[in-house]
Short mmCIF file of C-alpha atoms in Angstrom, two decimals:
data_model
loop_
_atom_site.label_atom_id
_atom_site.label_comp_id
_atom_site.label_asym_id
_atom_site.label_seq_id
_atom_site.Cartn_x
_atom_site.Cartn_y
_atom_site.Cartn_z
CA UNK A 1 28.33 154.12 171.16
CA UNK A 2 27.59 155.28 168.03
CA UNK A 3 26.91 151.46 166.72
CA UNK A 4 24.31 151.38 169.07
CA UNK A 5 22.03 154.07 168.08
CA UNK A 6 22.80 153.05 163.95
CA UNK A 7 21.58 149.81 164.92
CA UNK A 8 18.47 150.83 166.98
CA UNK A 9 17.93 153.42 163.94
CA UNK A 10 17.72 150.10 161.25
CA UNK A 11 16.02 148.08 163.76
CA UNK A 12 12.73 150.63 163.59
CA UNK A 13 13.21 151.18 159.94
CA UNK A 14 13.21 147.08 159.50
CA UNK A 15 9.95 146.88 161.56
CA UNK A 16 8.08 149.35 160.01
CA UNK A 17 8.14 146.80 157.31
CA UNK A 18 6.69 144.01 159.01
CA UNK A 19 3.76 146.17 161.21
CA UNK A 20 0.23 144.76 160.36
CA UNK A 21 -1.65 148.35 158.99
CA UNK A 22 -4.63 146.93 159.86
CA UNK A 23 -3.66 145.65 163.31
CA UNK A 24 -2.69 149.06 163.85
CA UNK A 25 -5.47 150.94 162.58
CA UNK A 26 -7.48 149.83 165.20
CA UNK A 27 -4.66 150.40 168.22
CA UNK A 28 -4.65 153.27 170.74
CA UNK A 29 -1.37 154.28 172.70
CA UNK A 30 -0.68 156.54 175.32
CA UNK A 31 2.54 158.53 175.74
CA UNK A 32 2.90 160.02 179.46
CA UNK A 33 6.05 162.58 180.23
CA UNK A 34 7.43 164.27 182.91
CA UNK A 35 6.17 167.47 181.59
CA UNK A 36 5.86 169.54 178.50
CA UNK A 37 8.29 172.21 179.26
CA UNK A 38 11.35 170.17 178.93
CA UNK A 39 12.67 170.49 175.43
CA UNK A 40 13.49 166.75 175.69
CA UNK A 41 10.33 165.75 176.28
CA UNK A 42 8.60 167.79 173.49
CA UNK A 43 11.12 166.36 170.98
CA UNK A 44 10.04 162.56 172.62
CA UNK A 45 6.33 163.53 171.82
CA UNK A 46 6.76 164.89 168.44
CA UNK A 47 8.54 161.24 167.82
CA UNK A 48 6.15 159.56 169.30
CA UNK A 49 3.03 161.77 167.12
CA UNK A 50 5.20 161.00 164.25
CA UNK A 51 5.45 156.90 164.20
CA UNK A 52 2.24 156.94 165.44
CA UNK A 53 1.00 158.54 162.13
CA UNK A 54 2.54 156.33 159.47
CA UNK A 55 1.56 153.51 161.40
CA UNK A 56 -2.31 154.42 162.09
CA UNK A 57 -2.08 154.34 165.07
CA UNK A 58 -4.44 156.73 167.67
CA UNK A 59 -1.76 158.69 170.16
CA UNK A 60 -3.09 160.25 173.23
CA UNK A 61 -0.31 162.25 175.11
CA UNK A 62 -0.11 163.48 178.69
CA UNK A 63 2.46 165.39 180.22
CA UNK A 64 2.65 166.46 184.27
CA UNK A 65 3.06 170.46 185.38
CA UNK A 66 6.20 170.11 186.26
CA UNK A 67 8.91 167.43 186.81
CA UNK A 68 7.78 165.21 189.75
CA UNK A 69 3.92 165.78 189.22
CA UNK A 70 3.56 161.99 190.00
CA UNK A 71 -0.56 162.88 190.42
CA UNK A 72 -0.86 163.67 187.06
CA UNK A 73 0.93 160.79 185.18
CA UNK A 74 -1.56 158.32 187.78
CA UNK A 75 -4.56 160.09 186.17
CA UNK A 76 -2.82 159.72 182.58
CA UNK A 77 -2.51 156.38 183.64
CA UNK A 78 -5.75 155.70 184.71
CA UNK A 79 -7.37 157.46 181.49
CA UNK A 80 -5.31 155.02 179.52
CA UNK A 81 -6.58 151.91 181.01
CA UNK A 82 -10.05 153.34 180.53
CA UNK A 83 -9.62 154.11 177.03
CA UNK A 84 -8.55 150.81 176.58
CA UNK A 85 -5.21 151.32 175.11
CA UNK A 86 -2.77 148.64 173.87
CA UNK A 87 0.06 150.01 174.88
CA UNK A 88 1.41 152.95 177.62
CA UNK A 89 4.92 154.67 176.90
CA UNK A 90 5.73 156.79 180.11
CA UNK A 91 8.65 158.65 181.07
CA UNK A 92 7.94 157.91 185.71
CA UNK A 93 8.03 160.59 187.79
CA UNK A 94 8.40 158.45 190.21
CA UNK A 95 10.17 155.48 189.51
CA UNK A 96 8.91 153.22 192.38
CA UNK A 97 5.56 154.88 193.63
CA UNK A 98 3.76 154.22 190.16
CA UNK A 99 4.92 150.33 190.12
CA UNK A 100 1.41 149.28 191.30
CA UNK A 101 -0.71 150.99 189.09
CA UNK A 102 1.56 150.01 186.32
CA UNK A 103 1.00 146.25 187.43
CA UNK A 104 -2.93 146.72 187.07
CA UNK A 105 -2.67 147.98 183.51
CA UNK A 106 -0.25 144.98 182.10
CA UNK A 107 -2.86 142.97 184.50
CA UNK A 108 -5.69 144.24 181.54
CA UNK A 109 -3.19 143.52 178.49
CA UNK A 110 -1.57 146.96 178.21
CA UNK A 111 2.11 146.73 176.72
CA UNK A 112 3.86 148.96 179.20
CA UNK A 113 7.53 150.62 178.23
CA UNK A 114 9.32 152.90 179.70
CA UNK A 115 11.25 155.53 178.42
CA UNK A 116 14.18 156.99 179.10
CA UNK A 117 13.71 156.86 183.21
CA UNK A 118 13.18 152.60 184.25
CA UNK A 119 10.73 151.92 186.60
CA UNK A 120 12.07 149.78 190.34
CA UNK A 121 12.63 147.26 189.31
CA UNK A 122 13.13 147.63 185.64
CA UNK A 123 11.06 144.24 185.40
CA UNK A 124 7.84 146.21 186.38
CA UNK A 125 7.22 147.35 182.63
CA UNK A 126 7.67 145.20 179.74
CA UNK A 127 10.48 147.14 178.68
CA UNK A 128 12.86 150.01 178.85
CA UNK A 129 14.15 152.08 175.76
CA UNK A 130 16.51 154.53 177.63
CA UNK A 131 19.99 155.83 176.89
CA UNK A 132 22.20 153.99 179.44
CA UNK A 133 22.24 156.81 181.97
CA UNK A 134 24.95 155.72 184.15
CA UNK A 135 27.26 155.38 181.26
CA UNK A 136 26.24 159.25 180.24
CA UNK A 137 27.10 160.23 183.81
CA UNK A 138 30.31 158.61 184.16
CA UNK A 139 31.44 159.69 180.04
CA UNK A 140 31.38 163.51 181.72
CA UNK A 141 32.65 162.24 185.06
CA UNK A 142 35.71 161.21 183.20
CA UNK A 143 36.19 163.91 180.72
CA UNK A 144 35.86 166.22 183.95
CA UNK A 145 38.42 164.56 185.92
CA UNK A 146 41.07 164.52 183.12
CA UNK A 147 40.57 168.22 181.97
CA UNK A 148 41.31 169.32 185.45
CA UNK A 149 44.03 167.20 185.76
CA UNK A 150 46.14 166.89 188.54
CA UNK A 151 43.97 169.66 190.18
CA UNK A 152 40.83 167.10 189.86
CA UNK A 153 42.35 165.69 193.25
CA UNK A 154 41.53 168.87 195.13
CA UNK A 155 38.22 169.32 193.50
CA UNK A 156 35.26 170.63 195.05
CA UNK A 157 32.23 169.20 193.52
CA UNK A 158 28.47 169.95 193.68
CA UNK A 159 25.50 168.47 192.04
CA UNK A 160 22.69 169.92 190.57
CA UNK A 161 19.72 166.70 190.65
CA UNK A 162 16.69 166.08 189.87
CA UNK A 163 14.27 166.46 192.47
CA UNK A 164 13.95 165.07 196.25
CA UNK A 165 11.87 161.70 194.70
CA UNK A 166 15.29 160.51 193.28
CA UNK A 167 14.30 158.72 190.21
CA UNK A 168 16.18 156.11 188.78
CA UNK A 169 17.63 158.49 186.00
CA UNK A 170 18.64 160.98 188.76
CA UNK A 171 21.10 158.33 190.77
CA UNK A 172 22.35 156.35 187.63
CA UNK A 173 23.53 160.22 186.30
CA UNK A 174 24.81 161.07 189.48
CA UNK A 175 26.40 158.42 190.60
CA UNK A 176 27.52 157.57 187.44
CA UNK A 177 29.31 160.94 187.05
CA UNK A 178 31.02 160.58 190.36
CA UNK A 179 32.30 157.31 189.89
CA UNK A 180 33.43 158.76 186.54
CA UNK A 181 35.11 161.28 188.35
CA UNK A 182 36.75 158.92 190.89
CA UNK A 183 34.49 159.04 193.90
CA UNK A 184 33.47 156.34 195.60
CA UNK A 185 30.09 156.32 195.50
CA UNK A 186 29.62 153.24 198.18
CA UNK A 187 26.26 152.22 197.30
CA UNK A 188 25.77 153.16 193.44
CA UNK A 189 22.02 153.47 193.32
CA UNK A 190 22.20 156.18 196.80
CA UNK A 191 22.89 159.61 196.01
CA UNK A 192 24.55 161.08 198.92
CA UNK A 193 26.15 158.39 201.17
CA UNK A 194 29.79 159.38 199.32
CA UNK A 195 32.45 160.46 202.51
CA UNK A 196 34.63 161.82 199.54
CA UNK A 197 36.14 165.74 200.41
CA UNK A 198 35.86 166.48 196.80
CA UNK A 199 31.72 166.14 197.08
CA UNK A 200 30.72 169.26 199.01
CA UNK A 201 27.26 169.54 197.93
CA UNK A 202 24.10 168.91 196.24
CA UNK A 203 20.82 170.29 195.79
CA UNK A 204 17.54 169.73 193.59
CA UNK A 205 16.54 171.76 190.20
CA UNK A 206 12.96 170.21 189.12
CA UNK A 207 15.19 169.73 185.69
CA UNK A 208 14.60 173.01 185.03
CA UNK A 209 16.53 176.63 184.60
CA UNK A 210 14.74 178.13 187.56
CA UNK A 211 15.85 175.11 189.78
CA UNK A 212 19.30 175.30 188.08
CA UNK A 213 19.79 178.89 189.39
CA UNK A 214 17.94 178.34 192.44
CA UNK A 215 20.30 175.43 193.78
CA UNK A 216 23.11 176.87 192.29
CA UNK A 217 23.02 180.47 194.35
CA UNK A 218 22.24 178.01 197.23
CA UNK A 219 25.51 176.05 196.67
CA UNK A 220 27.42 178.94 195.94
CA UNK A 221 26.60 180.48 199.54
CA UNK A 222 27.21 177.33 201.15
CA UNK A 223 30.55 176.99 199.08
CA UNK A 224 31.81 179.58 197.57
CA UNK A 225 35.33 177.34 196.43
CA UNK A 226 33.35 175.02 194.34
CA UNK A 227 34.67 174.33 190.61
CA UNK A 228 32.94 171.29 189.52
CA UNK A 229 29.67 171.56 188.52
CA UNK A 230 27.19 168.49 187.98
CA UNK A 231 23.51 168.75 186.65
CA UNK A 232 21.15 166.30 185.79
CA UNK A 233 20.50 168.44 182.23
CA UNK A 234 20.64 171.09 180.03
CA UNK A 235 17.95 173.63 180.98
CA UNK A 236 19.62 173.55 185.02
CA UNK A 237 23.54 173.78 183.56
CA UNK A 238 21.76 176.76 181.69
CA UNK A 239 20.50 178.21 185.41
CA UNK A 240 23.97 177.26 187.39
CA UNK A 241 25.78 179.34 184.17
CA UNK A 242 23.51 182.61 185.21
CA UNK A 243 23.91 182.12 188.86
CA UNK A 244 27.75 181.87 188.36
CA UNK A 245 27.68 184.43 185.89
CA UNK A 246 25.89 186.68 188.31
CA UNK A 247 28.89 186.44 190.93
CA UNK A 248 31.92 186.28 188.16
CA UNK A 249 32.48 182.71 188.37
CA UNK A 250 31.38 181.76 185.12
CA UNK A 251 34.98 181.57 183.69
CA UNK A 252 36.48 179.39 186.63
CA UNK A 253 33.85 176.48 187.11
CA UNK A 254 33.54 173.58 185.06
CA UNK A 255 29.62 172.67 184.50
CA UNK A 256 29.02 168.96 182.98
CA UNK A 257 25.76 168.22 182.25
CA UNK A 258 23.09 164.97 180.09
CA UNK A 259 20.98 165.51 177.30
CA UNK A 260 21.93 166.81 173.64
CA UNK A 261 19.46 169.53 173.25
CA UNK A 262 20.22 171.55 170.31
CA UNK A 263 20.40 174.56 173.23
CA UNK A 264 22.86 172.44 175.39
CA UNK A 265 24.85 171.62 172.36
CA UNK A 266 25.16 175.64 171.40
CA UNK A 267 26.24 176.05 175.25
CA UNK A 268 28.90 174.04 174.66
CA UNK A 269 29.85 175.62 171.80
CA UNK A 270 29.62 178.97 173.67
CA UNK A 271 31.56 177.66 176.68
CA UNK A 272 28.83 177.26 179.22
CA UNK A 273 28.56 173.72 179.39
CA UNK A 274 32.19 172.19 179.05
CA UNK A 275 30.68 168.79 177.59
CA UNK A 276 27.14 166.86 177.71
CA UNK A 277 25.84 163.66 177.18
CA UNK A 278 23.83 163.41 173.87
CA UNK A 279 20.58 161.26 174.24
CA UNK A 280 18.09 160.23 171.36
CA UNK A 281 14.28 160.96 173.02
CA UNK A 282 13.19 160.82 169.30
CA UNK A 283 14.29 157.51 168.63
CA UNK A 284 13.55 156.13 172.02
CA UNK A 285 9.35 157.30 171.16
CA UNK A 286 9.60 155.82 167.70
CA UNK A 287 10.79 152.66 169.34
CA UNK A 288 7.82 152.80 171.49
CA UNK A 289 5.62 153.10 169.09
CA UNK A 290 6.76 150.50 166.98
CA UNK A 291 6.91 147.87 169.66
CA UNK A 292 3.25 149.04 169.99
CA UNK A 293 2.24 147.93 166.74
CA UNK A 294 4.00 144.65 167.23
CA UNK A 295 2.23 143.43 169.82
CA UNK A 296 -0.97 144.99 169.05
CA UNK A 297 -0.57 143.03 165.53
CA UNK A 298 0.72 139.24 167.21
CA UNK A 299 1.73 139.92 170.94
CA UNK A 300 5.46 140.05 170.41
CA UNK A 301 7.25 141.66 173.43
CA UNK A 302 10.74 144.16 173.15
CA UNK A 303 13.96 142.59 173.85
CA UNK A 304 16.65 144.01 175.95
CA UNK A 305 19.93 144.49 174.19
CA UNK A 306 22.11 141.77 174.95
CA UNK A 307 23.32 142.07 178.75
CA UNK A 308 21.16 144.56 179.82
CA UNK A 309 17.43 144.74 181.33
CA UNK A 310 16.89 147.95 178.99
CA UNK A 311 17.45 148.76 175.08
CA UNK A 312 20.25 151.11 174.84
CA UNK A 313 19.38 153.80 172.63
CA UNK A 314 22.55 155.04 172.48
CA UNK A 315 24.79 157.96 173.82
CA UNK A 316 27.71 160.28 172.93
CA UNK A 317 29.97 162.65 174.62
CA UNK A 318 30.08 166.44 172.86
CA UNK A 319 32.58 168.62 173.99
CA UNK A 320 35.01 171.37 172.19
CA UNK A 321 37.96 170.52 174.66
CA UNK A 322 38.41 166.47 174.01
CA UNK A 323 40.24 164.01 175.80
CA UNK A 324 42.89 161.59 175.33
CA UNK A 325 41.00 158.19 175.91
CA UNK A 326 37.46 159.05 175.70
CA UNK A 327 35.61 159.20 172.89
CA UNK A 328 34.05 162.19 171.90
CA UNK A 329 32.38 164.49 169.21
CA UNK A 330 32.38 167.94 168.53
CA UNK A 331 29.68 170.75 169.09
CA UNK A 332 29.56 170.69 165.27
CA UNK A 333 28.85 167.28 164.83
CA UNK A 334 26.34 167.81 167.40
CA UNK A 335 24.62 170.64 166.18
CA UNK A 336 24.03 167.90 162.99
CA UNK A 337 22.24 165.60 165.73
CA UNK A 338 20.61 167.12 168.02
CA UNK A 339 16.99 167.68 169.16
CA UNK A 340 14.53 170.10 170.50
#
């Protein structure tokens, strides 16, 4: 895991050697996120703002209300195509929905790449820099499973998603985690179709603290045994700690959670959050950017790492409480990495 994001780290450092300054003097790019009030997402633009300066390049940046504001990412979209960018970097709200629109800018020459969330299909932009989401779902999954023990077989999970849109990075977390876990998940890319006892619940969070405490007061009334607590990220393991915290079950439920925040990482240092997923949004931006310049200079298109139909950006587990068998770093060492 760790080999992954070195390499990705050398791979923008060797390209920034071989960009064309003048190529990219004259390029425009477009970063579009989810929203600005998700840490992750401010730390992605700031990488983004960054490459963009040292390479020339003009940055435009657009960010939806909320998470799932799909009408604002099609007007960034459509500003972009007007502005006559070379190349879109977009974080979907909705992974399938903005497929067409997406086909009518790489129709005009736009280099589109997606980042962290993949588009359906994947093949619909020119490329995906993302952390391999299912592999960060099912990395907690299994660290979950083994610190309960033999009690993980009388579990009594919930999830805390995304939002009722289900983008890609919502299922491949999910699902991931479960399987993880041991569910079976019967179809992998359907959240929800699992007959597994241990799955009680799930409910939506918008990605953010509000939702986290929202859905988790809503899960607690509907099951008030529940131990094992899934979220799709930081800020809504931040508002299922406060809800259980509110009742007195902050000491007896194990929350998991995706992301690497430098708040996430200090919750796991504090106990909130028993371990998280650590994603790069920096270096998935400066990627972006990068591959920008490249084609704008001579048309060369991102390659996939090998095997996959994204470019793995990298991930690691951070927890306090490690595991025999997976491997893992601590809050410490993530405190040293982390973002936002």
């Amino acid at each position: 895991m760790r080999t992954i994001t070195a390499l990705a780290l050398a791979s923008v450092a060797g390209a920034a050697l071989t960009t064309s300054p003048a190529a990219a003097q004259e390029t425009t790019a477009c970063l579009i996120t989810k929203t600005d009030a998700n840490p992750f997402f401010v730390k992605m633009r700031e990488g983004a703002a960054a490459a963009a300066a040292e390479r020339g390049i003009d940055l435009q940046s657009f960010a939806g209300r909320i998470d799932g504001d799909v009408e604002s990412q099609i007007q960034a979209i459509e500003s972009c195509i007007a502005a006559g960018a070379k190349g879109i970097l977009i974080t979907p709200s909705d992974s399938a929905g903005l497929v067409p629109l997406v086909e009518q800018a790489r129709g005009q020459g736009i280099l589109v790449i997606a980042l962290d969330t993949p588009f359906e299909p994947a093949s619909a932009a020119d490329a995906t820099f993302a952390t391999d989401n299912r592999l960060a779902g099912e990395l907690i999954g299994r660290w979950a499973a083994a610190r309960l023990g033999d009690a993980a077989a009388d579990a009594r999970i919930v999830s805390l998603d995304l939002n009722a849109m289900v983008p890609t990075v919502d299922y491949l977390r999910n699902q991931g985690f479960l399987e993880g876990f041991g569910v079976d998940v019967k179809d992998p890319n359907v959240i929800g179709d699992e007959d597994d006892p241990r799955y009680v619940g799930r409910d939506v969070t918008n990605g953010n603290e509000e939702g986290g405490r929202t859905a988790m007061e809503s899960l607690l009334q509907a099951h008030p045994d529940l131990n094992v607590v899934y979220t799709i990220n930081e800020p809504a393991a931040a508002g299922a700690y406060e809800a259980l915290r509110a009742v007195g079950r902050q000491s007896d439920v194990t929350i998991v959670s995706v992301d690497g925040g430098c708040p996430g990482v200090r919750n796991v240092q504090e106990g909130v959050i028993g371990a998280t997923s650590m994603q790069f949004p920096l270096l998935m931006a400066s990627l972006g950017i990068e591959a920008i310049a490249r084609y704008a200079a001579d048309g060369t298109l991102p390659e996939p790492s090998p095997g996959l139909d994204f470019f793995n950006t990298g991930v690691e587990l951070v927890t306090d409480e490690p595991v025999d068998g997976i491997e893992s770093i601590t809050s410490e060492e993530g405190l040293a990495r982390c973002w936002g």
